[in-house]
Short mmCIF file of C-alpha atoms in Angstrom, two decimals:
data_model
loop_
_atom_site.label_atom_id
_atom_site.label_comp_id
_atom_site.label_asym_id
_atom_site.label_seq_id
_atom_site.Cartn_x
_atom_site.Cartn_y
_atom_site.Cartn_z
CA MET A 778 33.54 -182.94 80.99
CA VAL A 779 33.00 -179.70 82.40
CA PRO A 780 30.99 -179.69 85.66
CA GLY A 781 27.72 -178.12 85.56
CA THR A 782 26.01 -175.79 87.97
CA GLY A 783 22.51 -177.14 87.56
CA PRO A 784 21.31 -180.89 87.79
CA ALA A 785 22.42 -183.49 85.42
CA ARG A 786 20.49 -183.88 82.01
CA PRO A 787 18.07 -186.47 82.71
CA GLY A 788 17.27 -189.42 80.16
CA PRO A 789 18.90 -192.95 79.39
CA THR A 790 18.86 -192.63 76.16
CA PRO A 791 21.99 -191.07 74.49
CA GLY A 792 21.04 -190.61 70.91
CA ASP A 793 22.59 -187.25 70.60
CA LEU A 794 25.92 -188.63 71.67
CA ASP A 795 28.73 -190.46 69.74
CA ARG A 796 29.36 -193.90 70.77
CA PRO A 797 32.02 -194.37 73.31
CA ARG A 798 35.27 -196.32 72.74
CA LEU A 799 35.47 -196.96 76.43
CA VAL A 800 33.11 -197.40 79.41
CA ALA A 801 34.17 -197.08 82.87
CA SER A 802 31.81 -197.67 86.05
CA ASP A 803 31.90 -197.53 89.64
CA LEU A 804 30.87 -200.91 91.47
CA ASP A 805 28.97 -200.12 94.71
CA GLY A 806 26.14 -197.87 94.36
CA THR A 807 26.61 -197.48 90.61
CA LEU A 808 26.80 -200.92 88.49
CA LEU A 809 25.93 -203.24 91.54
CA ARG A 810 22.69 -202.99 93.39
CA THR A 811 22.09 -201.93 96.81
CA ASP A 812 22.52 -205.16 98.08
CA GLY A 813 25.76 -205.71 96.43
CA SER A 814 24.67 -208.19 93.62
CA LEU A 815 25.06 -207.79 89.87
CA SER A 816 21.56 -208.22 88.10
CA ALA A 817 21.31 -210.24 85.22
CA ARG A 818 20.52 -207.44 82.98
CA THR A 819 23.41 -205.36 83.92
CA ALA A 820 25.72 -208.27 83.40
CA ALA A 821 24.31 -209.03 79.93
CA ALA A 822 24.40 -205.33 78.83
CA TRP A 823 28.26 -205.06 80.26
CA SER A 824 29.08 -208.16 78.45
CA ALA A 825 27.41 -207.06 75.01
CA ALA A 826 29.24 -203.79 75.32
CA ALA A 827 32.39 -205.91 75.37
CA ASP A 828 31.42 -207.82 72.61
CA ALA A 829 30.63 -205.02 70.22
CA GLY A 830 33.96 -203.69 70.68
CA ILE A 831 33.57 -201.20 73.36
CA GLU A 832 36.29 -201.41 75.79
CA THR A 833 35.06 -201.67 79.48
CA VAL A 834 36.99 -201.27 83.00
CA ILE A 835 35.84 -201.15 86.43
CA VAL A 836 37.12 -198.21 88.48
CA THR A 837 36.38 -198.70 92.37
CA ALA A 838 37.17 -197.65 95.79
CA ARG A 839 37.24 -201.40 96.74
CA PRO A 840 40.51 -203.09 97.57
CA PRO A 841 41.75 -206.07 95.17
CA ARG A 842 40.68 -208.83 97.40
CA TRP A 843 36.87 -207.48 97.38
CA LEU A 844 36.95 -208.21 93.38
CA HIS A 845 37.30 -211.79 93.57
CA ASP A 846 33.70 -212.75 93.72
CA LEU A 847 33.06 -210.46 90.61
CA GLU A 848 35.54 -211.87 88.01
CA GLY A 849 32.86 -211.89 85.55
CA VAL A 850 32.50 -208.34 85.74
CA VAL A 851 35.96 -207.23 84.79
CA GLY A 852 35.70 -207.95 81.07
CA PRO A 853 37.94 -209.35 78.62
CA ARG A 854 40.94 -207.89 79.77
CA GLY A 855 40.53 -209.28 83.38
CA THR A 856 41.81 -206.16 85.01
CA ALA A 857 40.11 -203.58 87.33
CA ILE A 858 41.55 -200.23 88.70
CA CYS A 859 41.18 -200.43 92.59
CA GLY A 860 41.74 -198.56 95.72
CA ASN A 861 40.69 -195.22 94.09
CA GLY A 862 43.59 -195.72 91.75
CA ALA A 863 46.13 -197.24 93.73
CA PHE A 864 46.31 -200.43 92.22
CA VAL A 865 45.51 -202.09 88.66
CA TYR A 866 44.55 -205.73 89.58
CA GLU A 867 44.43 -208.77 87.35
CA VAL A 868 41.39 -210.52 88.99
CA ALA A 869 41.80 -214.25 87.54
CA THR A 870 45.68 -214.29 88.52
CA ARG A 871 45.30 -212.54 91.80
CA GLN A 872 48.20 -210.31 90.74
CA VAL A 873 48.48 -206.74 91.55
CA VAL A 874 50.32 -205.17 88.27
CA GLU A 875 50.50 -201.57 88.91
CA THR A 876 50.96 -199.45 92.34
CA HIS A 877 50.63 -195.87 93.07
CA CYS A 878 51.54 -195.69 96.70
CA PHE A 879 52.62 -193.09 99.35
CA GLU A 880 56.49 -192.21 99.44
CA ARG A 881 57.93 -193.79 102.54
CA GLY A 882 57.56 -191.66 105.55
CA VAL A 883 54.84 -189.88 104.57
CA VAL A 884 52.12 -192.21 105.94
CA ASP A 885 53.88 -192.44 109.41
CA ASP A 886 53.85 -188.45 109.54
CA ILE A 887 50.08 -188.29 108.51
CA VAL A 888 49.11 -190.99 111.04
CA ALA A 889 51.26 -189.11 113.79
CA ASP A 890 49.44 -185.60 113.13
CA LEU A 891 45.87 -187.25 112.84
CA ARG A 892 46.38 -189.00 116.29
CA ARG A 893 47.33 -185.57 117.78
CA ALA A 894 44.30 -184.02 116.29
CA VAL A 895 41.91 -186.97 116.90
CA PRO A 896 42.94 -189.08 119.68
CA SER A 897 40.20 -191.52 119.20
CA ILE A 898 41.26 -191.90 115.48
CA ALA A 899 41.95 -195.73 114.31
CA PHE A 900 43.83 -196.85 111.16
CA ALA A 901 44.00 -199.73 108.44
CA ALA A 902 46.14 -199.67 105.22
CA GLU A 903 45.82 -201.36 102.04
CA ARG A 904 49.06 -202.67 100.38
CA THR A 905 50.04 -204.73 97.38
CA SER A 906 50.48 -207.70 99.72
CA GLY A 907 47.07 -207.14 101.37
CA PRO A 908 45.58 -205.32 104.44
CA PHE A 909 47.16 -204.16 107.39
CA VAL A 910 44.94 -203.48 110.41
CA ALA A 911 46.18 -201.53 113.59
CA ASP A 912 45.06 -203.54 116.81
CA ASP A 913 42.71 -200.46 117.60
CA TYR A 914 40.78 -200.75 114.25
CA PRO A 915 37.17 -201.54 114.30
CA ASP A 916 35.88 -203.78 111.48
CA PRO A 917 32.59 -202.00 110.20
CA HIS A 918 32.76 -203.88 106.87
CA ARG A 919 33.03 -207.37 108.36
CA ASP A 920 35.92 -207.11 106.04
CA ARG A 921 36.15 -210.03 103.40
CA GLY A 922 39.87 -211.29 103.49
CA ALA A 923 40.27 -209.82 106.86
CA ASP A 924 41.17 -213.32 108.42
CA ARG A 925 44.50 -212.91 106.37
CA ALA A 926 45.23 -209.26 107.25
CA VAL A 927 48.17 -208.48 109.13
CA HIS A 928 47.47 -207.10 112.61
CA GLY A 929 50.00 -205.07 114.96
CA SER A 930 51.07 -201.76 115.94
CA TRP A 931 51.52 -198.79 113.23
CA ARG A 932 55.15 -199.00 113.08
CA GLU A 933 55.05 -202.43 111.47
CA VAL A 934 52.91 -200.91 108.46
CA ALA A 935 56.27 -198.92 107.40
CA ALA A 936 57.66 -202.26 106.00
CA GLU A 937 55.67 -201.85 102.90
CA PRO A 938 54.31 -199.03 100.62
CA VAL A 939 50.64 -198.26 101.36
CA GLY A 940 48.23 -197.57 98.47
CA LYS A 941 45.20 -196.35 100.31
CA LEU A 942 45.25 -195.21 104.06
CA LEU A 943 41.85 -195.78 105.71
CA ALA A 944 40.76 -193.93 109.07
CA LEU A 945 37.85 -194.01 111.19
CA ALA A 946 36.77 -192.04 114.25
CA PRO A 947 33.30 -193.65 115.07
CA HIS A 948 32.43 -191.15 117.99
CA LEU A 949 32.94 -187.99 115.71
CA PRO A 950 30.07 -186.61 113.45
CA LEU A 951 31.30 -187.75 109.82
CA GLU A 952 31.40 -184.10 108.39
CA GLU A 953 33.40 -182.93 111.16
CA PHE A 954 35.78 -185.89 111.07
CA LEU A 955 36.54 -185.54 107.34
CA ALA A 956 37.11 -181.80 107.56
CA VAL A 957 39.61 -182.29 110.35
CA VAL A 958 41.24 -185.05 108.18
CA GLU A 959 41.42 -182.82 105.19
CA ASP A 960 42.91 -180.02 107.16
CA VAL A 961 45.56 -181.92 108.77
CA VAL A 962 46.68 -184.06 105.76
CA GLY A 963 46.92 -180.96 103.51
CA ASP A 964 48.71 -181.79 100.05
CA ARG A 965 50.25 -184.77 101.56
CA GLY A 966 47.43 -186.95 100.57
CA HIS A 967 44.05 -186.99 98.68
CA LEU A 968 41.09 -187.38 100.66
CA HIS A 969 38.20 -189.63 99.38
CA PHE A 970 34.88 -190.37 100.27
CA SER A 971 32.83 -193.32 99.06
CA GLY A 972 30.04 -193.47 101.55
CA ALA A 973 31.50 -196.27 103.67
CA HIS A 974 30.72 -196.39 107.08
CA GLY A 975 32.10 -193.07 107.96
CA LEU A 976 35.41 -193.97 106.32
CA ALA A 977 38.26 -191.37 105.50
CA GLU A 978 40.05 -192.92 102.48
CA LEU A 979 43.41 -191.20 101.67
CA ASN A 980 45.50 -192.08 98.50
CA ALA A 981 48.92 -190.25 97.59
CA PRO A 982 48.62 -187.07 96.00
CA GLY A 983 47.39 -187.21 92.75
CA VAL A 984 46.07 -190.66 92.92
CA THR A 985 42.44 -190.76 91.84
CA LYS A 986 40.00 -192.61 89.78
CA ALA A 987 40.51 -190.08 87.04
CA ALA A 988 44.20 -190.53 87.09
CA GLY A 989 43.85 -194.13 86.95
CA LEU A 990 41.29 -194.08 84.22
CA GLU A 991 43.50 -191.79 82.29
CA ARG A 992 46.37 -193.85 82.17
CA TRP A 993 44.12 -196.92 81.19
CA ALA A 994 42.75 -195.02 78.28
CA THR A 995 45.88 -193.81 77.42
CA GLY A 996 47.43 -197.26 77.15
CA LEU A 997 44.61 -198.11 74.63
CA SER A 998 45.01 -194.95 72.66
CA ILE A 999 41.65 -193.63 73.64
CA GLU A 1000 40.98 -189.98 74.31
CA ALA A 1001 39.14 -188.49 77.08
CA GLU A 1002 36.14 -187.24 75.03
CA GLU A 1003 35.82 -191.22 73.73
CA VAL A 1004 35.24 -192.17 77.28
CA TRP A 1005 31.99 -192.51 79.17
CA ALA A 1006 32.12 -193.08 83.00
CA PHE A 1007 29.36 -193.62 85.67
CA GLY A 1008 29.41 -193.36 89.53
CA ASP A 1009 27.56 -192.25 92.47
CA MET A 1010 29.73 -190.72 95.21
CA PRO A 1011 32.20 -187.84 95.70
CA ASN A 1012 35.03 -190.17 95.03
CA ASP A 1013 33.87 -190.57 91.55
CA LEU A 1014 33.74 -186.96 90.63
CA PRO A 1015 37.42 -186.85 89.48
CA MET A 1016 36.80 -189.36 86.60
CA LEU A 1017 33.36 -188.03 85.88
CA GLU A 1018 34.87 -184.78 85.21
CA TRP A 1019 37.74 -186.20 83.32
CA ALA A 1020 35.67 -188.41 80.95
CA GLY A 1021 33.94 -187.09 77.75
CA VAL A 1022 30.53 -187.90 79.15
CA GLY A 1023 30.15 -188.47 82.97
CA TRP A 1024 26.81 -190.18 83.95
CA ALA A 1025 25.50 -189.91 87.49
CA VAL A 1026 22.74 -192.71 88.66
CA ALA A 1027 19.81 -191.24 90.32
CA ASN A 1028 20.65 -192.60 93.62
CA GLY A 1029 23.98 -190.78 93.41
CA HIS A 1030 25.09 -188.10 95.88
CA GLU A 1031 23.56 -184.87 95.27
CA GLN A 1032 27.09 -183.08 94.73
CA VAL A 1033 27.55 -186.05 91.92
CA ARG A 1034 24.15 -185.47 90.27
CA ARG A 1035 24.77 -181.99 90.05
CA ALA A 1036 28.34 -181.93 88.38
CA ALA A 1037 27.41 -184.93 86.15
CA ASP A 1038 26.59 -184.43 82.31
CA ARG A 1039 23.83 -186.89 82.09
CA GLU A 1040 21.76 -188.90 84.69
CA CYS A 1041 20.70 -192.39 84.28
CA PRO A 1042 18.25 -194.47 86.38
CA ALA A 1043 19.25 -195.72 89.81
CA ASN A 1044 21.37 -198.46 90.41
CA ASP A 1045 18.55 -200.61 91.58
CA ASP A 1046 16.75 -199.86 88.34
CA ASP A 1047 19.75 -200.93 86.10
CA GLY A 1048 20.82 -197.63 85.28
CA VAL A 1049 24.06 -198.39 83.47
CA ALA A 1050 22.33 -201.28 81.67
CA HIS A 1051 19.70 -198.68 80.49
CA VAL A 1052 22.57 -196.52 79.00
CA LEU A 1053 24.29 -199.33 77.51
CA GLU A 1054 21.22 -200.83 75.71
CA ALA A 1055 20.31 -197.60 74.25
CA VAL A 1056 23.95 -197.48 72.88
CA LEU A 1057 23.91 -201.03 71.34
CA ALA A 1058 20.64 -200.55 69.79
CA GLN A 1059 21.85 -197.69 67.68
CA LYS A 1060 24.29 -200.00 66.06
CA VAL A 1061 26.67 -197.27 64.99
#
């Protein structure tokens, strides 16, 4: 997809588009409703697409452990792309089957540099074995699985590769904080923003939802133009731009809505289901 300069083309009926071979969707704010639930209508449409031979995959910023209550959403292959592309996770078996992490030593350098720039900053990290939480890190998510997190000083995290580094500075305005993080980190990491509680999410260079989705599609011998992707926040932009058709939900971030090829109804109005139902009704 080539991002547009104007608003996304409206309308949930994709009658002028070829049927996709693969549909990818973000979870929070996109496939799920604002309260975090999956509506019966969306669940039925997502399942029907898979039954009709369309591959489906979840591509989310969530860590693996945040998918355990959504096992029925991940489709017949039972696998999701998590952590903005850092992990590929088999939900039923609770196994991380693929990782794309920072090189050793890079995270320590980033943490030290950010602490000098923002003394109040606090860190956590997502790793294959689960989360690491620094002693001074707040818990704005009331994190599911946090009771099993490893806590301690930051030096302890170096024992295992980091898939996603999380940073918070609650006393700084969000835009200012993200700008500082981006400037300090430079090309050592990829900054993502998913709208989560002022959180700066850092992945290794080149690790994005797009890269994860491209690998997944390649493994299925599916080309980018045969993929539709749905999202709502700036961290979804890489995969919406990579996919043949990028769909923004109507509740999405303005930047995402401007860049998308098409716009569907909001998440609370079952936007993804609207599109899938229209595709399946064509019976092509």
